Tab-separated table of C-alpha atoms and ligand atoms in Angstrom:
chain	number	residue	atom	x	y	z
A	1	UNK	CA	110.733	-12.033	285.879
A	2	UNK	CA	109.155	-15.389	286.203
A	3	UNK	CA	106.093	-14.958	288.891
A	4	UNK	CA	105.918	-18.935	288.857
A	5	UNK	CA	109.342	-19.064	290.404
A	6	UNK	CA	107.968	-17.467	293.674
A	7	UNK	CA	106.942	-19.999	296.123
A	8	UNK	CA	107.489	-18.224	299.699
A	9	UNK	CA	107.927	-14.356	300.509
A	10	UNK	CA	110.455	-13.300	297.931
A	11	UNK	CA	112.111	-9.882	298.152
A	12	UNK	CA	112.184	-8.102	294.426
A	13	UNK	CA	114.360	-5.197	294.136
A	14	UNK	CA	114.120	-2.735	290.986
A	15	UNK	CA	117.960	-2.605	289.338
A	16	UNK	CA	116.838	0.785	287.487
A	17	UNK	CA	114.705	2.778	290.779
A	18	UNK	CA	118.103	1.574	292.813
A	19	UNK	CA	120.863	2.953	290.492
A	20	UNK	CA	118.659	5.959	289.864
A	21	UNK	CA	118.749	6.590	293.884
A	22	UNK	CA	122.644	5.954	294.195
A	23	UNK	CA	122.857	8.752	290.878
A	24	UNK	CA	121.317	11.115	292.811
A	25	UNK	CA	122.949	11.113	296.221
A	26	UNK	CA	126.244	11.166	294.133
A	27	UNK	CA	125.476	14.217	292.019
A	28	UNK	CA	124.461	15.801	295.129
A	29	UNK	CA	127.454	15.093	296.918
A	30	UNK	CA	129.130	16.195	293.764
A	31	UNK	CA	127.437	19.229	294.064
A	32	UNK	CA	127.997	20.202	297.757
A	33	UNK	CA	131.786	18.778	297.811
A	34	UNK	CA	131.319	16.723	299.932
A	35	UNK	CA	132.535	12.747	300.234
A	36	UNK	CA	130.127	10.088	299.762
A	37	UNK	CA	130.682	7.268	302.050
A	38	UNK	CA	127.156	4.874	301.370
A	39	UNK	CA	126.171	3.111	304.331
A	40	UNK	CA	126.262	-0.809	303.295
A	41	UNK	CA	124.081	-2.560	305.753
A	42	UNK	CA	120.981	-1.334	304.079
A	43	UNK	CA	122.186	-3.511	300.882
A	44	UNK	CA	124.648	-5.934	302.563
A	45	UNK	CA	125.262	-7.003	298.691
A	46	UNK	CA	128.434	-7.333	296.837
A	47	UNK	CA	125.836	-6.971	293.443
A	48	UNK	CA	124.264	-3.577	294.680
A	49	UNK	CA	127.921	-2.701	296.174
A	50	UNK	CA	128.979	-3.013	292.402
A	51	UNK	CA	126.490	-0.499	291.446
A	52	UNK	CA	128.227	1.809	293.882
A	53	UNK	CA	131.737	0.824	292.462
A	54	UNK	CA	130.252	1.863	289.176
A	55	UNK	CA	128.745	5.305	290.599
A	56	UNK	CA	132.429	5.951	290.958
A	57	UNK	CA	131.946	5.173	294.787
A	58	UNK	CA	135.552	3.776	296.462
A	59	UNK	CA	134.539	4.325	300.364
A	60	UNK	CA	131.811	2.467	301.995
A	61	UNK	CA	130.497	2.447	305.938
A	62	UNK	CA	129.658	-0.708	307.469
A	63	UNK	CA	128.060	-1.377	310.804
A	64	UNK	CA	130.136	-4.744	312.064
A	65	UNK	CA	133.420	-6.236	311.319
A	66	UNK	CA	131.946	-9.631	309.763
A	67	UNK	CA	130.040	-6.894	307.148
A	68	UNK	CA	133.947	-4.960	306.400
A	69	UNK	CA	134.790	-8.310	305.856
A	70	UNK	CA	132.455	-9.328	303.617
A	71	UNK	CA	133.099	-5.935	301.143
A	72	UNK	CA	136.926	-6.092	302.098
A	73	UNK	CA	136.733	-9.584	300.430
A	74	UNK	CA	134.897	-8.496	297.235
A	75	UNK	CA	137.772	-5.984	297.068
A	76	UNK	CA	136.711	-2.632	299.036
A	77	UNK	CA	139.847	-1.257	300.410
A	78	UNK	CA	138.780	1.816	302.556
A	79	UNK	CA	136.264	0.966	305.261
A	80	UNK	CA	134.773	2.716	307.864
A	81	UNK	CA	133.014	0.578	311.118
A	82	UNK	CA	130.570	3.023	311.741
A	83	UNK	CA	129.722	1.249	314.917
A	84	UNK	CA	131.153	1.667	318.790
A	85	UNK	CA	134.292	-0.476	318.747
A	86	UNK	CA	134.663	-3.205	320.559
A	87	UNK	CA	137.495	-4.757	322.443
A	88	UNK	CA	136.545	-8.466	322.034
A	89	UNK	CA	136.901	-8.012	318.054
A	90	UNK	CA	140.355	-6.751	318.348
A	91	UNK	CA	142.466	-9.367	316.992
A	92	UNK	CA	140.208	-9.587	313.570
A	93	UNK	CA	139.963	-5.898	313.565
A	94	UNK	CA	143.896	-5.990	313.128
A	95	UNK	CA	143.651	-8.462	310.537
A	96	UNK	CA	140.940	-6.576	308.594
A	97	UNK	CA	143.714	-3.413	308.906
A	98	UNK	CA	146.120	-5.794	306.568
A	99	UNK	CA	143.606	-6.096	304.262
A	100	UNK	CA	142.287	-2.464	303.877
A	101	UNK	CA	142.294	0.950	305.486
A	102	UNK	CA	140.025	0.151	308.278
A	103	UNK	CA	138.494	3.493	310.076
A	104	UNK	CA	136.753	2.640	313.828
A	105	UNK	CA	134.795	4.350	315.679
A	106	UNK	CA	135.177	5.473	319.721
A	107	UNK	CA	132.426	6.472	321.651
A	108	UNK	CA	134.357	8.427	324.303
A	109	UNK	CA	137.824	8.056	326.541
A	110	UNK	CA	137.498	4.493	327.934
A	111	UNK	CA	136.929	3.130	324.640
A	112	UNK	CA	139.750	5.111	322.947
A	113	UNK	CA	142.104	4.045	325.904
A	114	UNK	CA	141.228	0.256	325.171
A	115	UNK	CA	141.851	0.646	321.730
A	116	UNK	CA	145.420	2.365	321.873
A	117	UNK	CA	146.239	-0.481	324.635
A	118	UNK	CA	145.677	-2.814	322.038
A	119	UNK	CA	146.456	-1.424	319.007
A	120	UNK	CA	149.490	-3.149	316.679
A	121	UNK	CA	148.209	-2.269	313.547
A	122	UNK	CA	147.223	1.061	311.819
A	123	UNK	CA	143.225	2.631	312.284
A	124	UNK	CA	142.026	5.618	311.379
A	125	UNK	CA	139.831	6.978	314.466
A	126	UNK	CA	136.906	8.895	313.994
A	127	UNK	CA	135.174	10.045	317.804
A	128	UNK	CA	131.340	8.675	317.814
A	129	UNK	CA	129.720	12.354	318.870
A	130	UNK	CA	125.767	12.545	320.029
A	131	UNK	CA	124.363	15.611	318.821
A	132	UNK	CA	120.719	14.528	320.102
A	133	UNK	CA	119.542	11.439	318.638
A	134	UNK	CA	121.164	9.753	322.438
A	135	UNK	CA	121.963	6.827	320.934
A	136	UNK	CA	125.299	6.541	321.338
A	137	UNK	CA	128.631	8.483	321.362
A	138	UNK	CA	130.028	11.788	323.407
A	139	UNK	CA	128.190	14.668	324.457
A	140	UNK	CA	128.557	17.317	321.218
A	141	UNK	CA	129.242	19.961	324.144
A	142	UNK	CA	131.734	17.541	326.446
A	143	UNK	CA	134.755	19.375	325.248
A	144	UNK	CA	136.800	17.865	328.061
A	145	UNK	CA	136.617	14.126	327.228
A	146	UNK	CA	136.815	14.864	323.356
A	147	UNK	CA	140.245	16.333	324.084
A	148	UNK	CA	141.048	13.489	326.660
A	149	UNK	CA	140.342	11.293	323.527
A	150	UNK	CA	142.284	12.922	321.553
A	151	UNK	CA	145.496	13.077	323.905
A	152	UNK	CA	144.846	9.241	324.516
A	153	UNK	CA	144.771	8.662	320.634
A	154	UNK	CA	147.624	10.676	319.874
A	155	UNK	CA	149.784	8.100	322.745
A	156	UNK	CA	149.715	5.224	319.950
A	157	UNK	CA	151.151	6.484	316.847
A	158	UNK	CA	149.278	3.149	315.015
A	159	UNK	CA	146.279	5.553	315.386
A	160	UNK	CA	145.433	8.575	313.482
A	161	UNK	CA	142.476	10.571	314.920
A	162	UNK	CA	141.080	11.747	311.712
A	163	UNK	CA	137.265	12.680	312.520
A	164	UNK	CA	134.157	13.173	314.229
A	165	UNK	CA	130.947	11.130	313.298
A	166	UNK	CA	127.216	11.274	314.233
A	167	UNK	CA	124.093	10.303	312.586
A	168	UNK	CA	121.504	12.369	313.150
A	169	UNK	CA	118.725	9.759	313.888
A	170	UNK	CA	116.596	11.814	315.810
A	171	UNK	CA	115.269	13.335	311.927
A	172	UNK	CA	113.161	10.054	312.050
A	173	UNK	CA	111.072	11.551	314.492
A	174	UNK	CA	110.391	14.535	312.928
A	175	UNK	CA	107.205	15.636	311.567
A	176	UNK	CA	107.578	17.116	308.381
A	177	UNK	CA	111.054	17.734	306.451
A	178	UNK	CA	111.521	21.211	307.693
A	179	UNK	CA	111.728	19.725	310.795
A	180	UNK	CA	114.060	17.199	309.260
A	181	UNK	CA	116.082	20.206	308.007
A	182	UNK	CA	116.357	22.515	311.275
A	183	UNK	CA	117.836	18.891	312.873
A	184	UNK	CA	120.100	18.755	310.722
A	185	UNK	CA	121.608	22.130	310.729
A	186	UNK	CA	121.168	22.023	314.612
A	187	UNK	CA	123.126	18.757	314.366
A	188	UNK	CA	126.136	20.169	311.854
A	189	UNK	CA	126.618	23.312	313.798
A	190	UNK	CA	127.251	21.241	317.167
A	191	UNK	CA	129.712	19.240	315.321
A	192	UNK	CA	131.229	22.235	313.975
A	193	UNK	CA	131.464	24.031	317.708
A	194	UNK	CA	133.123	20.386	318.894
A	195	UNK	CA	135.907	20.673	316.113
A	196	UNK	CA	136.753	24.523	317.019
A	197	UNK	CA	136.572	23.453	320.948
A	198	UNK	CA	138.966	20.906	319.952
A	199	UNK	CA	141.249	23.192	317.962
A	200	UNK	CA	142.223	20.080	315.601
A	201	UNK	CA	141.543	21.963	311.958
A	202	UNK	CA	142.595	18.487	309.966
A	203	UNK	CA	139.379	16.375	311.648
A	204	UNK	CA	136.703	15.293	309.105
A	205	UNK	CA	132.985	16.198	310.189
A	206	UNK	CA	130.905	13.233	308.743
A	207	UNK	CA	127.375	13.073	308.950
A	208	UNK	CA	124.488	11.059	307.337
A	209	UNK	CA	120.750	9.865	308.120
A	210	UNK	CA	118.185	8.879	304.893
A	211	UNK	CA	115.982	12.160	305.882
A	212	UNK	CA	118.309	14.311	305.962
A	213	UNK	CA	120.303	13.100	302.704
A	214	UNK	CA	117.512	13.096	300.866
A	215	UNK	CA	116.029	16.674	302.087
A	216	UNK	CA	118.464	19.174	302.804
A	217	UNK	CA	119.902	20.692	299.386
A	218	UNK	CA	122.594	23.080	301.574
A	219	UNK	CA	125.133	20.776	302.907
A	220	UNK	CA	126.550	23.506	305.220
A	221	UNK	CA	130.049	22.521	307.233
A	222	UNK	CA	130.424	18.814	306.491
A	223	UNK	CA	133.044	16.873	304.636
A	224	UNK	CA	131.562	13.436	304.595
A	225	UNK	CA	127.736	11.744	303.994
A	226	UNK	CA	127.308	8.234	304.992
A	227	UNK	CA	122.911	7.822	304.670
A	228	UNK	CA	122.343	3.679	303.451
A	229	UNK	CA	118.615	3.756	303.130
A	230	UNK	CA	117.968	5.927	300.151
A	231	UNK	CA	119.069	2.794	297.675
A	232	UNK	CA	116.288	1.061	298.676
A	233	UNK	CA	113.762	3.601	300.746
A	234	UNK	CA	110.766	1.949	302.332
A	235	UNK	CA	107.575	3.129	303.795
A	236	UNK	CA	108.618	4.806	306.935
A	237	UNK	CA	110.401	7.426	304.494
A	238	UNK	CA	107.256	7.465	302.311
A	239	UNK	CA	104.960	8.579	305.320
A	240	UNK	CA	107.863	11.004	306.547
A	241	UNK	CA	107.536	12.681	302.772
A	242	UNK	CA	111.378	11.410	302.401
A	243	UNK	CA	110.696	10.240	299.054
A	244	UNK	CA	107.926	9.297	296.345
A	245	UNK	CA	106.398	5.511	295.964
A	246	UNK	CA	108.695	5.972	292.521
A	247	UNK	CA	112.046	5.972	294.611
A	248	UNK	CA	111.076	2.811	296.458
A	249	UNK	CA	113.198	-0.506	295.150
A	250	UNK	CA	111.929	-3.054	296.957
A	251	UNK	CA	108.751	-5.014	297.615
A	252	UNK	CA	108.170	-8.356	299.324
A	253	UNK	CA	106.185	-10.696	296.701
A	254	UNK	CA	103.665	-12.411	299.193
A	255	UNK	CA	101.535	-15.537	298.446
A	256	UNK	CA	97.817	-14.909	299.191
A	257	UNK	CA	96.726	-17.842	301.524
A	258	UNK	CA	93.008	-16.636	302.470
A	259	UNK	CA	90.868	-14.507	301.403
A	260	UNK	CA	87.983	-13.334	303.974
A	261	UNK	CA	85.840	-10.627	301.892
A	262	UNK	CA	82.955	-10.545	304.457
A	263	UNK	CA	85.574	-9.413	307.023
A	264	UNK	CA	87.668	-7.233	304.801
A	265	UNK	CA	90.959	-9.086	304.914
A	266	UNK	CA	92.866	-10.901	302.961
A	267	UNK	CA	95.703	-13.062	304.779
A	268	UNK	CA	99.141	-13.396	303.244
A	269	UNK	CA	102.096	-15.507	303.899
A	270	UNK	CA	104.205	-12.386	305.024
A	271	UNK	CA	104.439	-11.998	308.814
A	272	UNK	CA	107.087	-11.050	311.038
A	273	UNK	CA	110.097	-12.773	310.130
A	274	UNK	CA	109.720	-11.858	306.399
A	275	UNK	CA	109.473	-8.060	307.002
A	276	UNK	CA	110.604	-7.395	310.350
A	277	UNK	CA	107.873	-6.321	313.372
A	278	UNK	CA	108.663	-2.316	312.467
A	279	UNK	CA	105.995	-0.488	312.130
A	280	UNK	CA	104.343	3.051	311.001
A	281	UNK	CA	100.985	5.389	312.016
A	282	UNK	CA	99.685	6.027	309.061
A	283	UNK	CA	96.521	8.053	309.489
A	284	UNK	CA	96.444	7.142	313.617
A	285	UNK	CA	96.779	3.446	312.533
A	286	UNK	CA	99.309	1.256	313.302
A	287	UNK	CA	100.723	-0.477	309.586
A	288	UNK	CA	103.341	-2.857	308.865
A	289	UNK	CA	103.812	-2.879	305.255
A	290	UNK	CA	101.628	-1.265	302.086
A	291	UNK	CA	100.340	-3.600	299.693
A	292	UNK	CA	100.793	-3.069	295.832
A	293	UNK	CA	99.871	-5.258	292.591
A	294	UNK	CA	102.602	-7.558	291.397
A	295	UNK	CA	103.484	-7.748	287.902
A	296	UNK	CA	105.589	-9.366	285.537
A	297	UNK	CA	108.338	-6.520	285.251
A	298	UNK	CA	108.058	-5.548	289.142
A	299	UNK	CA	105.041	-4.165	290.822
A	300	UNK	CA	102.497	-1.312	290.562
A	301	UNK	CA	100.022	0.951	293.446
A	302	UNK	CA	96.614	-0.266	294.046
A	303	UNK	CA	94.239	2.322	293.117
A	304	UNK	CA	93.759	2.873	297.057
A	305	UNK	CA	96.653	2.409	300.169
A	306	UNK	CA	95.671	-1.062	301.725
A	307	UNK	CA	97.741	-1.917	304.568
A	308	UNK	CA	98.785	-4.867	306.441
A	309	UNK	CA	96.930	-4.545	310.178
A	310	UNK	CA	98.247	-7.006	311.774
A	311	UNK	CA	101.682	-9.078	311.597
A	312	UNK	CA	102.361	-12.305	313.766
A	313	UNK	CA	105.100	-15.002	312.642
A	314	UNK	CA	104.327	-15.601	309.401
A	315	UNK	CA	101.286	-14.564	308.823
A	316	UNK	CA	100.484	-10.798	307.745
A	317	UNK	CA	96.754	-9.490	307.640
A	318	UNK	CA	96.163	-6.830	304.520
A	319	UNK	CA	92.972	-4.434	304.912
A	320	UNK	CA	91.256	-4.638	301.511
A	321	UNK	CA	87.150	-4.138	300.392
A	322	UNK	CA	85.704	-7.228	299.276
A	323	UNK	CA	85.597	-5.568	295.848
A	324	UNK	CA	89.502	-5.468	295.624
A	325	UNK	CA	89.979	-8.337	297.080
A	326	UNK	CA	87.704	-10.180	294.427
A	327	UNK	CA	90.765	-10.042	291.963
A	328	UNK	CA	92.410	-12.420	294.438
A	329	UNK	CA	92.215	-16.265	295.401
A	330	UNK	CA	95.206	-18.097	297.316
A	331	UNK	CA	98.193	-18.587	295.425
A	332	UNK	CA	98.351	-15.613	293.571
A	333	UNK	CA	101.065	-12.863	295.071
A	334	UNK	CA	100.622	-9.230	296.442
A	335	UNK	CA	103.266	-7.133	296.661
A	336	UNK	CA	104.422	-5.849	300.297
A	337	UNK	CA	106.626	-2.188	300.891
A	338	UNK	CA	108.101	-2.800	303.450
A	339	UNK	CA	108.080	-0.602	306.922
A	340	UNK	CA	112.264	-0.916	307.140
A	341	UNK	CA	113.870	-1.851	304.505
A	342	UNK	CA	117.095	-2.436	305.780
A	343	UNK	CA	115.528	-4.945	308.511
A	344	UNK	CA	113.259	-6.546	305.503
A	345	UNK	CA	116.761	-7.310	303.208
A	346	UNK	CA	118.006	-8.566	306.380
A	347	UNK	CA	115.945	-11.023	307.071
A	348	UNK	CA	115.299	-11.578	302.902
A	349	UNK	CA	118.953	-12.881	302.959
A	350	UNK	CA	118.994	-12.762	299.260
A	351	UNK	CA	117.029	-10.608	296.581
A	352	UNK	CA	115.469	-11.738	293.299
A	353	UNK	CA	115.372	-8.605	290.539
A	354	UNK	CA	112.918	-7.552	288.688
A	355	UNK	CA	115.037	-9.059	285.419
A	356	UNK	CA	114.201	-12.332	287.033
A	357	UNK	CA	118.479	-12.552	288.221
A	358	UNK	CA	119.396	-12.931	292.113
A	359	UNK	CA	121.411	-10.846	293.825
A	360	UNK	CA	123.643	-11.686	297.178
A	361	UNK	CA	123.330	-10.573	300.788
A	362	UNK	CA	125.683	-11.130	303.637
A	363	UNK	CA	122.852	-13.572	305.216
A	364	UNK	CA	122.258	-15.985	302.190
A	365	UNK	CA	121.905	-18.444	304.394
A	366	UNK	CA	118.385	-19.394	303.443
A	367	UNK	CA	117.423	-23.506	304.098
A	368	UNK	CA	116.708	-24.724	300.377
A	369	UNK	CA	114.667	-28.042	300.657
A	370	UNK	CA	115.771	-31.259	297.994
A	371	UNK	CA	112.762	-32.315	296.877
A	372	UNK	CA	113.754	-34.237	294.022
A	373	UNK	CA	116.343	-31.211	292.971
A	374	UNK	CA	113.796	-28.654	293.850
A	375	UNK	CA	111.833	-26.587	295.840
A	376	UNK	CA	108.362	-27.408	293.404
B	1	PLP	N1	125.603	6.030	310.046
B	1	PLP	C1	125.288	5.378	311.176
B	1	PLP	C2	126.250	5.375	312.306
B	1	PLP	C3	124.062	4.727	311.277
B	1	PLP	O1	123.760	4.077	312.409
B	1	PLP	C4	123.176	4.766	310.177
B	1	PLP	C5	121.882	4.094	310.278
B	1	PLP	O2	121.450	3.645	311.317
B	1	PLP	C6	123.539	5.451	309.017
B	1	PLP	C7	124.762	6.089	308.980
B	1	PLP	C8	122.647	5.530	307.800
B	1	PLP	O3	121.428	6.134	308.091
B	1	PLP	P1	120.100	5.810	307.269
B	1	PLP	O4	119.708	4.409	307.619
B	1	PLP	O5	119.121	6.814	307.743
B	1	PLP	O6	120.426	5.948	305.829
């Protein structure tokens, strides 16, 4: 990778730590039985979606219509919407069902009448179900309006009710991964008792949160997985004891701009709208992003965790001894892990790799200033 390339934050993301993370989550899937349906808008590549395609993966989850699309286009034909539907994207959700088997999501009976009002073309249905994150989606115990969705459903025979879908996002707040693990089985068995309630034997159960993905080695009574942010993994994971600094793909490559060793920080250009305002406790302090070494073939760990403090726009504050920071001057890069990774990519609209090629994202969109043919 060519450092001198890097003018501006830069997001770098490890080919090799990525393709070993998809390997995994597929053998374990393998393992349990179970279908692996990778949540894209972690990625929102068609380069990393390859990786996928090459993983043997041929169903993906996406959380709008423009991001179906976007896969549908690269030539994904089975597509879940893993988001509530909504009525104003009708008409283009019929055209994305003549492009690909499109699977929506309802959240409950008013939605699911809408939809069979409306419907012309064929959906798969899965029923949104909140088994305690309270997000989104029906009651795991409201029995009654499940099968009220279900009779509406089964009015429009352009509609096959073939599931029931939560994500368990309440294992973010847990404290320590058996925590993470008594969510989850609390979470699958609810599911479970909502499929018996409903009597409907052919309904998929499909579940699927990073934590829990990652963690829980006994699948128990699911069919599908559908976790996105294991490809990449980030620091909220790291703190959760999710995963190792080794299983992280991505890092923000910073530019140093000051460097204030009688005050113990070092200021980067990194704020914000490079990594996204998330942040972590880490040791009863608030952190927005752990710093590592940049090198020529990716990045490495300081000897100590330094943190960034403090975040505004564009500026990001690192907390670093003056004896560190002495290997530093502005214009040279630190690395960033970022808080969210799946926020950071967003707003990164496009990744360089650590082989020095680019990868895609849904919002390449980035303003690239002519100045005589480049940005110098
Ligand atoms: N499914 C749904 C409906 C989600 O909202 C999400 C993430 O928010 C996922 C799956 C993937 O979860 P994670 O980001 O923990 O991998």
């Amino acid at each position: 990778m060519d450092l001198s390339m890097i003018k501006t934050p830069t997001l770098l993301l490890d080919r090799d730590i990525a393709t070993s993370n998809i390997s995994r989550m597929v053998s374990k899937c393998y393992r349990a039985g179970v279908i692996f349906r990778p949540h894209f808008k972690t990625h929102q590549s068609r380069r990393v979606a390859s990786w996928f395609r090459d993983a043997g993966v041929t169903g993906i989850t996406v959380s709008s219509s423009i991001m179906a699309s976007y896969f549908i286009e690269d030539g994904w034909t089975d597509v879940t919407i893993a988001f509530p539907y909504n009525p104003r994207e009708h008409a283009f959700l019929e055209y994305l069902s003549g492009k690909a088997r499109i699977t929506l999501t309802v959240p409950g009976p008013v939605s699911a009448s809408l939809l069979a009002e409306k419907s012309r073309s064929l959906f798969d249905v899965m029923l949104k179900v909140d088994t305690g994150y309270g997000r989104s989606g029906l009651q795991w115990n409201d029995t009654e309006n499940a099968k009220k969705v279900a009779g509406i459903l089964a009015g429009n025979s352009c509609l096959n009710f073939c599931g029931l879908l939560t994500h368990a996002g309440n294992t973010y707040q847990a404290s320590n991964p058996d925590e993470v693990i008594a969510i989850y089985t609390e979470s699958t068995l609810r599911m479970n008792y909502l499929r018996d309630q409903l009597g409907i034997g052919s309904l998929i159960i499909s579940t699927g949160d990073t934590p829990s993905a990652s963690l829980v080695e006994e699948m128990g009574m699911v069919d599908e997985l559908r976790p996105g942010n294991f490809i990449f993994y980030d620091l909220m994971q790291l703190s959760a004891g999710i995963c190792a600094t080794k299983d992280i793909a991505v890092v923000m490559a910073c530019p140093v701009v000051d460097t204030m060793p009688g005050r113990e920080k070092m200021v980067i250009h990194g704020g914000a709208i490079h990594l996204s305002k998330d942040s972590v406790i880490i040791n009863n302090k608030r952190v927005f992003g752990l710093a590592v070494r940049i090198t020529p073939g990716g990045w490495t760990a300081f000897r100590e965790p330094y943190y960034i403090t403090s975040l505004s726009q564009e500026h990001g504050i690192i907390s670093m001894p003056a004896a560190t920071m002495s290997d530093f001057k502005p214009g040279d890069l630190v690395g960033i892990i970022p808080v969210h990774s799946c926020l950071t990519a967003n707003l990164a609209g496009e990744y360089m790799l650590t082989d020095g090629s680019g990868a895609d994202h849904l919002n390449s969109r980035k303003y690239h200033p002519s100045v005589n043919g480049s940005h110098a």
